[in-house]
Amino acid sequence: MERPCAWNSYDTDSLACLEALNERYRRFISENKTERDCVAAAVKMAKDAGYKDLAEAVAAGQPVAAGDKFYVNTRGKALTLFCLGTEPLESGLNILGAHVDSPRLDIKQNPVYEKADLAFMDTHYYGGLKSSLWVATPLAIHGVVAKKDGSVVNVCVGEDPQDPVFCISDILIHLAQDQMKKTHAEAVDHENLDIIVGGRPLVEEGDKDAEKGEAVKNLLLSILGERYDIAEEDLLSAELEVVPAGPAREMGFDRSMILGYGQDDRVCAYTSLEAMLAVEAPSRTSACLLVDKEEIGSVGATGMQALYFENALAELMELAGEGGSLKLHRALANSRMLSSDVSAGFDPAYADRFEEKNSAFLGRGLCFNKFTGSRGKTGSNDADAEYVAQIRAIMDNAQVAFQTCELGRVNAGGGGTIAFILARYGMKVIDSGVAVLSMHSLWEVVNKADVFEAFKGYKAFLSSPEA
């Protein structure tokens, strides 16, 4: 059963809306390449849309009513949004959940060293990535440096056209005979993904021994001190992330696609955010979760396995006069969720990794994965048939182009999402997202039609009453 191409259904007005949304999205992922960047930008968008800080409402004991909008910023790396509905919270929420972290290189706590008259910063990779893709390509550094006096220095170098960029060296093909014999996984050792950050020595006037010691490293530290007021020891409490440098771009002669870094899962995070901000006073309370640490198992205080969403909902229910553990757990169990995460787009260049009848195709709309996981659905949520039917009805009623799919051929590999974590409350959950080519590479590809249909589908879901 083949799903039609979404592009065939658009009129002039729809195409204008599609292009406007995609341009906003393209700018968002160009300007926000870390979880901190995304949360800061999303908070600003939420405030502009009338959202208030839930902590302030709690501190003031503020009563709440249908149509009230709140946000909870968790350590600058995860964000929860609520738009109160007319029904009691105990009857459940409609929830979108996406992650804003992406595979990258994290600079280590003691990173700076000099070797062969070059200055380096040592890194540790984050999430699943192919190390060989990160060499000999322009890189940028984003993040923060926290100082002992409590101040925090924001760092972003490599994005402005006037900025310098950084790179990781690769062995020239003339000397790569041994490397070429290795497997793809072994060709570049992850421990060797150290970025080159300097190549000029610090020369003090009258210094006769400039070539001795660590003069190149010293110039780097001098620059960090002058421009950012950062000492080497301050890097012990830094969170600096190395990402591909440069903006996302339109792709194809027809400009039908977007090529950009971090589209897993920011394409779903951004469309979820836009859908959430477009909802006004729904019957069921709407929630949008933009979470961290999904790429490494949803762990830590800002990952989905933490309790910040449950705690935030408990605070909101207390303000709404529905406080208490029993009502909280009823609200969670009565909720339904779209785990907004991307799916592997069918790639004809690697067709043997897919089962074509059950693959996601670029341009055919929002994807629904009944199950993910690997090795016999291990680690999967696996939505029940009744919920899938309910989702089909919501999408069809809103005229949303959608498709069903699985994450590659049986036993070809696999992966997971945050779906199983929310399903532990007993709520209805299904994975739903956008098809992506070259997932987890430096530059991933999505189709503009799928971005548009994701926004439409997420908005229809948030606005829908319980069937």
Coordinates of C-alpha atoms in Angstrom, one line a residue:
M1 CA 0.0 0.0 0.0
E2 CA 1.9 3.0 -1.3
R3 CA 1.3 6.5 0.2
P4 CA 1.1 9.4 -2.2
C5 CA 3.6 12.2 -2.5
A6 CA 2.5 15.2 -0.4
W7 CA 3.6 17.7 -2.9
N8 CA 0.8 16.8 -5.3
S9 CA -1.8 18.1 -2.9
Y10 CA -0.7 21.7 -2.4
D11 CA -2.3 24.8 -3.8
T12 CA -0.6 28.2 -4.0
D13 CA -1.5 29.2 -0.4
S14 CA -0.3 25.9 1.0
L15 CA 3.0 26.2 -0.8
A16 CA 3.5 29.7 0.6
C17 CA 2.8 28.4 4.1
L18 CA 5.2 25.5 3.5
E19 CA 8.0 27.7 2.3
A20 CA 7.6 30.2 5.2
L21 CA 7.6 27.5 7.8
N22 CA 10.7 25.8 6.3
E23 CA 12.6 29.1 6.1
R24 CA 11.9 29.7 9.8
Y25 CA 13.1 26.1 10.5
R26 CA 16.2 26.5 8.4
R27 CA 17.2 29.6 10.3
F28 CA 16.5 27.9 13.6
I29 CA 18.8 25.0 13.0
S30 CA 21.4 27.2 11.5
E31 CA 21.5 29.4 14.6
N32 CA 20.9 26.8 17.3
K33 CA 23.3 23.8 17.2
T34 CA 23.3 22.7 20.8
E35 CA 20.7 21.8 23.4
R36 CA 21.4 25.0 25.2
D37 CA 21.0 27.1 22.1
C38 CA 17.7 25.4 21.2
V39 CA 16.2 25.8 24.7
A40 CA 17.2 29.5 24.9
A41 CA 15.6 30.2 21.5
A42 CA 12.5 28.2 22.4
V43 CA 12.0 30.0 25.6
K44 CA 12.2 33.3 23.8
M45 CA 9.6 32.1 21.3
A46 CA 7.4 30.8 24.1
K47 CA 7.5 34.1 25.9
D48 CA 6.7 36.0 22.8
A49 CA 3.6 33.7 22.4
G50 CA 2.4 34.6 26.0
Y51 CA 4.0 31.7 28.0
K52 CA 4.9 32.5 31.6
D53 CA 7.4 30.8 33.9
L54 CA 5.6 28.2 36.0
A55 CA 8.1 28.7 38.9
E56 CA 6.9 32.3 39.2
A57 CA 3.2 31.2 39.2
V58 CA 4.0 28.6 41.9
A59 CA 5.9 31.1 44.1
A60 CA 2.9 33.5 43.9
G61 CA 0.3 30.8 44.4
Q62 CA -1.3 31.9 41.2
P63 CA -4.6 30.2 40.3
V64 CA -4.8 28.9 36.7
A65 CA -7.5 28.6 34.1
A66 CA -8.1 27.3 30.6
G67 CA -5.9 29.0 28.1
D68 CA -3.1 29.8 30.6
K69 CA 0.4 29.0 29.2
F70 CA 3.4 28.0 31.2
Y71 CA 7.0 26.9 30.6
V72 CA 9.6 25.1 32.7
N73 CA 13.2 25.6 31.8
T74 CA 15.3 22.7 33.2
R75 CA 18.9 23.7 33.7
G76 CA 18.9 25.4 30.3
K77 CA 18.9 22.1 28.5
A78 CA 15.3 20.8 28.5
L79 CA 12.0 22.7 28.2
T80 CA 8.4 21.8 29.1
L81 CA 5.5 23.8 27.8
F82 CA 1.9 23.6 29.0
C83 CA -1.3 25.1 27.5
L84 CA -4.2 24.5 29.9
G85 CA -7.4 23.0 28.4
T86 CA -11.0 23.2 29.5
E87 CA -11.1 19.6 30.8
P88 CA -9.6 18.6 34.2
L89 CA -5.9 17.7 34.0
E90 CA -6.8 14.4 35.6
S91 CA -8.5 13.4 32.4
G92 CA -5.1 13.4 30.6
L93 CA -2.9 15.6 28.3
N94 CA -2.0 15.5 24.7
I95 CA 1.9 15.5 24.7
L96 CA 4.6 16.0 22.1
G97 CA 8.1 15.0 23.0
A98 CA 11.2 15.6 20.9
H99 CA 14.9 15.8 21.8
V100 CA 17.2 18.7 21.1
D101 CA 20.6 17.0 21.5
S102 CA 22.5 15.7 18.5
P103 CA 25.7 13.7 17.9
R104 CA 28.8 15.9 18.3
L105 CA 32.2 16.1 19.9
D106 CA 32.5 17.4 23.5
I107 CA 35.7 19.1 24.5
K108 CA 37.3 17.4 27.5
Q109 CA 37.8 19.0 30.9
N110 CA 41.6 19.2 30.5
P111 CA 41.7 19.6 26.7
V112 CA 44.6 22.0 25.6
Y113 CA 47.9 20.6 24.6
E114 CA 50.7 21.4 22.0
K115 CA 52.4 18.9 19.7
A116 CA 54.5 19.5 16.6
D117 CA 54.0 23.2 16.9
L118 CA 50.3 22.9 16.7
A119 CA 47.8 23.6 19.5
F120 CA 44.9 21.1 20.0
M121 CA 41.8 20.6 22.1
D122 CA 41.1 17.0 23.1
T123 CA 37.5 15.7 22.6
H124 CA 35.1 12.9 23.5
Y125 CA 32.4 12.0 21.1
Y126 CA 28.7 12.2 22.1
G127 CA 26.1 9.9 20.6
G128 CA 26.4 7.5 17.7
L129 CA 28.6 8.9 14.9
K130 CA 31.0 7.8 12.3
S131 CA 34.4 9.2 13.3
S132 CA 35.7 9.3 9.7
L133 CA 33.1 11.9 8.8
W134 CA 34.5 14.5 11.2
V135 CA 38.0 14.9 9.7
A136 CA 39.1 17.6 7.3
T137 CA 35.9 19.6 7.6
P138 CA 35.2 23.0 9.0
L139 CA 34.1 22.9 12.6
A140 CA 32.7 25.4 15.1
I141 CA 32.7 25.6 18.9
H142 CA 29.5 26.4 20.9
G143 CA 28.9 26.3 24.6
V144 CA 29.6 27.9 28.0
V145 CA 32.4 28.3 30.4
A146 CA 31.3 28.5 34.1
K147 CA 33.7 30.4 36.4
K148 CA 34.3 30.1 40.1
D149 CA 32.8 33.5 40.7
G150 CA 29.4 32.3 39.4
S151 CA 29.6 34.0 36.0
V152 CA 29.1 32.1 32.8
V153 CA 30.8 32.9 29.5
N154 CA 29.0 32.1 26.3
V155 CA 31.1 30.9 23.5
C156 CA 30.3 30.6 19.8
V157 CA 33.2 30.6 17.3
G158 CA 33.0 29.5 13.7
E159 CA 29.6 30.5 12.6
D160 CA 30.0 34.1 11.6
P161 CA 31.7 34.4 8.1
Q162 CA 34.4 36.5 9.8
D163 CA 35.1 33.9 12.4
P164 CA 37.9 31.4 12.2
V165 CA 37.0 27.7 12.1
F166 CA 38.6 24.6 13.3
C167 CA 39.3 21.1 11.9
I168 CA 40.5 17.6 12.6
S169 CA 43.4 16.4 10.4
D170 CA 43.2 13.3 8.2
I171 CA 46.1 11.3 6.7
L172 CA 46.8 12.1 3.1
I173 CA 45.8 9.4 0.6
H174 CA 49.5 9.0 -0.4
L175 CA 50.3 7.6 3.0
A176 CA 46.9 5.9 3.8
Q177 CA 47.6 2.4 2.7
D178 CA 47.3 1.0 6.2
Q179 CA 44.3 3.1 7.0
M180 CA 42.5 2.0 3.8
K181 CA 42.9 -1.6 4.9
K182 CA 40.9 -1.0 8.1
T183 CA 37.2 -1.3 8.6
H184 CA 35.2 1.9 8.4
A185 CA 34.7 1.8 12.2
E186 CA 38.5 1.5 12.7
A187 CA 39.8 4.0 10.1
V188 CA 39.8 6.9 12.5
D189 CA 40.3 6.3 16.2
H190 CA 37.7 8.2 18.2
E191 CA 40.5 9.2 20.7
N192 CA 42.2 11.0 17.8
L193 CA 39.3 13.4 17.1
D194 CA 41.2 16.3 18.5
I195 CA 40.6 19.7 16.9
I196 CA 43.4 21.9 15.7
V197 CA 43.0 25.3 17.3
G198 CA 46.3 27.1 16.8
G199 CA 49.6 27.1 14.9
R200 CA 51.4 30.3 15.9
P201 CA 53.7 30.7 18.9
L202 CA 53.5 33.5 21.5
V203 CA 56.5 35.6 21.1
E204 CA 57.3 38.2 23.8
E205 CA 59.4 41.1 22.8
G206 CA 63.0 40.4 23.5
D207 CA 62.3 36.7 24.1
K208 CA 65.3 34.6 22.8
D209 CA 63.7 31.3 23.7
A210 CA 60.3 31.6 22.0
E211 CA 60.6 28.3 20.2
K212 CA 61.1 26.5 23.5
G213 CA 58.3 25.2 25.7
E214 CA 54.6 25.5 24.7
A215 CA 54.6 28.8 22.9
V216 CA 51.7 27.9 20.5
K217 CA 49.6 26.7 23.4
N218 CA 50.5 29.9 25.3
L219 CA 49.3 32.1 22.4
L220 CA 46.0 30.2 22.4
L221 CA 45.6 30.7 26.2
S222 CA 46.5 34.3 25.8
I223 CA 43.7 34.8 23.2
L224 CA 41.2 33.0 25.4
G225 CA 42.1 35.3 28.2
E226 CA 41.9 38.5 26.2
R227 CA 38.7 37.8 24.3
Y228 CA 36.7 35.8 26.8
D229 CA 38.5 36.3 30.2
I230 CA 38.9 32.6 30.4
A231 CA 41.9 30.9 32.1
E232 CA 43.0 27.4 31.3
E233 CA 41.7 26.2 34.7
D234 CA 38.2 27.6 33.8
L235 CA 38.0 24.9 31.1
L236 CA 37.6 22.4 34.0
S237 CA 34.0 23.7 34.4
A238 CA 33.2 24.2 30.7
E239 CA 30.6 22.6 28.4
L240 CA 32.0 23.2 24.9
E241 CA 30.6 21.3 21.9
V242 CA 32.2 20.9 18.5
V243 CA 29.7 20.9 15.6
P244 CA 29.9 21.4 11.9
A245 CA 30.4 25.1 10.9
G246 CA 28.0 26.9 8.7
P247 CA 24.3 27.3 8.1
A248 CA 21.7 24.8 6.9
R249 CA 21.0 25.2 3.1
E250 CA 18.2 24.6 0.7
M251 CA 19.0 21.5 -1.4
G252 CA 18.2 20.5 -5.0
F253 CA 17.6 22.6 -8.1
D254 CA 14.0 22.6 -7.0
R255 CA 14.9 23.7 -3.4
S256 CA 12.6 20.9 -2.1
M257 CA 14.9 19.8 0.6
I258 CA 17.0 21.1 3.5
L259 CA 20.6 20.1 4.2
G260 CA 21.7 20.8 7.7
Y261 CA 23.3 19.6 10.9
G262 CA 21.3 18.2 13.8
Q263 CA 18.0 17.6 12.0
D264 CA 17.8 14.4 14.2
D265 CA 15.9 15.5 16.1
R266 CA 15.5 19.3 15.7
V267 CA 13.3 18.9 12.7
C268 CA 10.7 17.3 15.1
A269 CA 11.6 19.6 18.0
Y270 CA 11.0 22.7 15.9
T271 CA 7.7 21.5 14.3
S272 CA 6.5 20.4 17.7
L273 CA 7.4 23.8 19.2
E274 CA 5.6 25.7 16.4
A275 CA 2.5 23.4 16.7
M276 CA 2.5 24.0 20.5
L277 CA 2.7 27.8 20.1
A278 CA -0.2 27.7 17.6
V279 CA -2.6 26.0 19.9
E280 CA -5.0 28.2 21.9
A281 CA -7.2 26.9 24.8
P282 CA -7.6 23.2 23.7
S283 CA -10.2 20.9 25.4
R284 CA -7.4 18.7 26.7
T285 CA -4.3 20.3 28.1
S286 CA -1.4 20.3 25.6
A287 CA 2.2 19.8 26.5
C288 CA 5.4 19.9 24.6
L289 CA 8.7 18.4 25.8
L290 CA 12.0 19.4 24.3
V291 CA 14.5 17.0 26.1
D292 CA 18.2 16.4 26.3
K293 CA 20.5 13.3 26.4
E294 CA 18.3 11.2 24.1
E295 CA 21.4 10.3 22.0
I296 CA 23.1 8.7 25.1
G297 CA 20.1 7.0 26.7
S298 CA 18.0 9.8 28.0
V299 CA 20.0 9.8 31.3
G300 CA 21.0 12.5 33.7
A301 CA 19.0 15.4 35.2
T302 CA 17.9 16.8 31.8
G303 CA 17.2 13.4 30.1
M304 CA 13.7 12.0 29.8
Q305 CA 14.4 9.4 32.5
A306 CA 14.6 12.3 35.0
L307 CA 11.4 13.3 36.7
Y308 CA 11.2 17.0 35.8
F309 CA 8.1 16.6 33.6
E310 CA 6.3 14.7 36.3
N311 CA 7.3 17.3 38.9
A312 CA 6.2 20.2 36.7
L313 CA 2.8 18.5 36.1
A314 CA 2.4 18.0 39.8
E315 CA 3.0 21.7 40.4
L316 CA 0.6 22.7 37.7
M317 CA -2.1 20.4 39.0
E318 CA -1.6 21.8 42.5
L319 CA -2.3 25.3 41.1
A320 CA -5.3 24.0 39.3
G321 CA -6.8 22.6 42.5
E322 CA -6.1 19.0 41.4
G323 CA -3.2 18.3 43.7
G324 CA -2.3 14.8 45.0
S325 CA -0.3 11.8 43.9
L326 CA -3.4 9.8 42.8
K327 CA -4.7 12.5 40.5
L328 CA -1.2 13.1 39.1
H329 CA -0.8 9.4 38.2
R330 CA -4.3 9.3 36.7
A331 CA -3.4 12.3 34.6
L332 CA -0.2 10.6 33.3
A333 CA -2.0 7.3 32.7
N334 CA -4.8 9.0 30.8
S335 CA -2.5 11.0 28.6
R336 CA -1.5 10.2 25.0
M337 CA 1.7 11.2 23.3
L338 CA 3.6 11.4 20.0
S339 CA 7.2 10.7 20.6
S340 CA 8.4 13.1 18.0
D341 CA 11.5 11.6 16.6
V342 CA 12.9 11.1 13.1
S343 CA 12.8 8.0 11.0
A344 CA 15.3 6.6 8.5
G345 CA 14.4 7.7 5.0
F346 CA 14.6 5.1 2.3
D347 CA 17.8 5.5 0.4
P348 CA 18.0 3.8 -3.0
A349 CA 21.8 3.8 -2.7
Y350 CA 21.5 1.5 0.3
A351 CA 18.3 -0.3 -0.6
D352 CA 19.4 -3.6 0.9
R353 CA 19.2 -2.0 4.4
F354 CA 15.5 -1.4 4.1
E355 CA 12.3 -3.3 3.5
E356 CA 10.7 -1.1 0.9
K357 CA 7.0 -1.7 1.7
N358 CA 7.6 -0.6 5.3
S359 CA 10.0 2.3 4.7
A360 CA 9.7 6.0 5.1
F361 CA 10.0 8.0 1.9
L362 CA 11.0 11.6 1.7
G363 CA 8.1 13.7 0.6
R364 CA 5.3 11.4 1.6
G365 CA 4.4 13.1 4.9
L366 CA 4.6 12.5 8.6
C367 CA 6.0 9.1 9.7
F368 CA 4.5 6.8 12.3
N369 CA 6.7 4.0 13.7
K370 CA 4.5 1.6 15.6
F371 CA 7.7 0.1 16.9
T372 CA 11.4 0.8 16.8
G373 CA 14.1 -1.1 18.7
S374 CA 16.4 -3.8 17.3
R375 CA 16.9 -7.6 17.5
G376 CA 13.2 -8.5 17.7
K377 CA 11.9 -5.0 18.7
T378 CA 14.2 -5.0 21.8
G379 CA 13.9 -1.6 23.5
S380 CA 10.8 -0.6 21.7
N381 CA 7.5 0.9 22.9
D382 CA 5.3 -0.8 20.2
A383 CA 2.1 1.1 20.2
D384 CA -1.2 -0.8 20.4
A385 CA -3.5 -1.2 17.4
E386 CA -6.3 0.8 19.0
Y387 CA -4.1 3.9 19.4
V388 CA -2.7 3.6 15.9
A389 CA -6.3 3.6 14.6
Q390 CA -7.1 6.7 16.7
I391 CA -4.0 8.5 15.3
R392 CA -5.1 7.6 11.8
A393 CA -8.5 9.2 12.4
I394 CA -6.9 12.4 13.7
M395 CA -4.6 12.7 10.7
D396 CA -7.2 11.9 8.1
N397 CA -9.7 14.4 9.7
A398 CA -7.0 17.1 9.5
Q399 CA -6.0 16.1 6.0
V400 CA -2.4 15.4 7.0
A401 CA -0.3 13.3 4.7
F402 CA 1.3 10.5 6.7
Q403 CA 3.0 7.2 6.2
T404 CA 3.8 4.2 8.4
C405 CA 7.3 2.7 8.6
E406 CA 10.0 0.8 10.5
L407 CA 13.6 1.7 11.2
G408 CA 15.3 -0.4 8.5
R409 CA 15.3 -4.0 7.5
V410 CA 14.8 -6.7 10.2
N411 CA 18.2 -7.3 11.9
A412 CA 19.9 -4.6 9.8
G413 CA 20.4 -2.6 13.0
G414 CA 17.9 -0.4 14.8
G415 CA 17.5 2.3 17.4
G416 CA 15.2 3.7 20.1
T417 CA 13.5 6.9 21.3
I418 CA 12.0 8.3 24.4
A419 CA 8.7 6.6 23.7
F420 CA 9.2 3.7 26.2
I421 CA 10.0 6.0 29.0
L422 CA 6.6 7.9 28.9
A423 CA 4.8 4.6 28.2
R424 CA 5.8 3.4 31.7
Y425 CA 3.1 5.7 33.1
G426 CA 0.6 3.7 31.1
M427 CA -0.2 6.4 28.6
K428 CA -0.7 5.8 24.9
V429 CA 2.6 6.5 23.0
I430 CA 3.7 6.2 19.4
D431 CA 6.8 7.4 17.6
S432 CA 6.1 10.0 15.0
G433 CA 8.5 12.1 13.0
V434 CA 10.2 13.1 9.7
A435 CA 12.1 10.9 7.3
V436 CA 15.8 11.8 7.2
L437 CA 18.6 10.8 4.8
S438 CA 22.2 10.5 6.1
M439 CA 21.0 10.4 9.7
H440 CA 23.8 11.1 12.3
S441 CA 26.1 12.4 9.6
L442 CA 27.4 16.0 9.7
W443 CA 24.8 17.1 7.2
E444 CA 21.4 15.4 7.2
V445 CA 18.6 15.8 4.6
V446 CA 14.9 16.3 5.0
N447 CA 12.1 17.1 2.6
K448 CA 10.3 20.4 3.0
A449 CA 6.9 18.7 2.5
D450 CA 7.5 16.4 5.4
V451 CA 8.4 19.4 7.7
F452 CA 5.1 21.0 6.7
E453 CA 3.1 17.8 7.3
A454 CA 4.8 17.3 10.6
F455 CA 3.7 20.7 11.8
K456 CA 0.1 20.1 10.6
G457 CA 0.0 16.6 12.2
Y458 CA 1.4 17.8 15.5
K459 CA -1.0 20.7 15.7
A460 CA -4.0 18.4 14.8
F461 CA -2.9 16.0 17.6
L462 CA -2.6 18.7 20.2
S463 CA -6.0 20.1 19.3
S464 CA -7.9 16.8 19.3
P465 CA -10.2 15.7 22.1
E466 CA -10.1 12.2 23.5
A467 CA -11.9 9.8 21.3

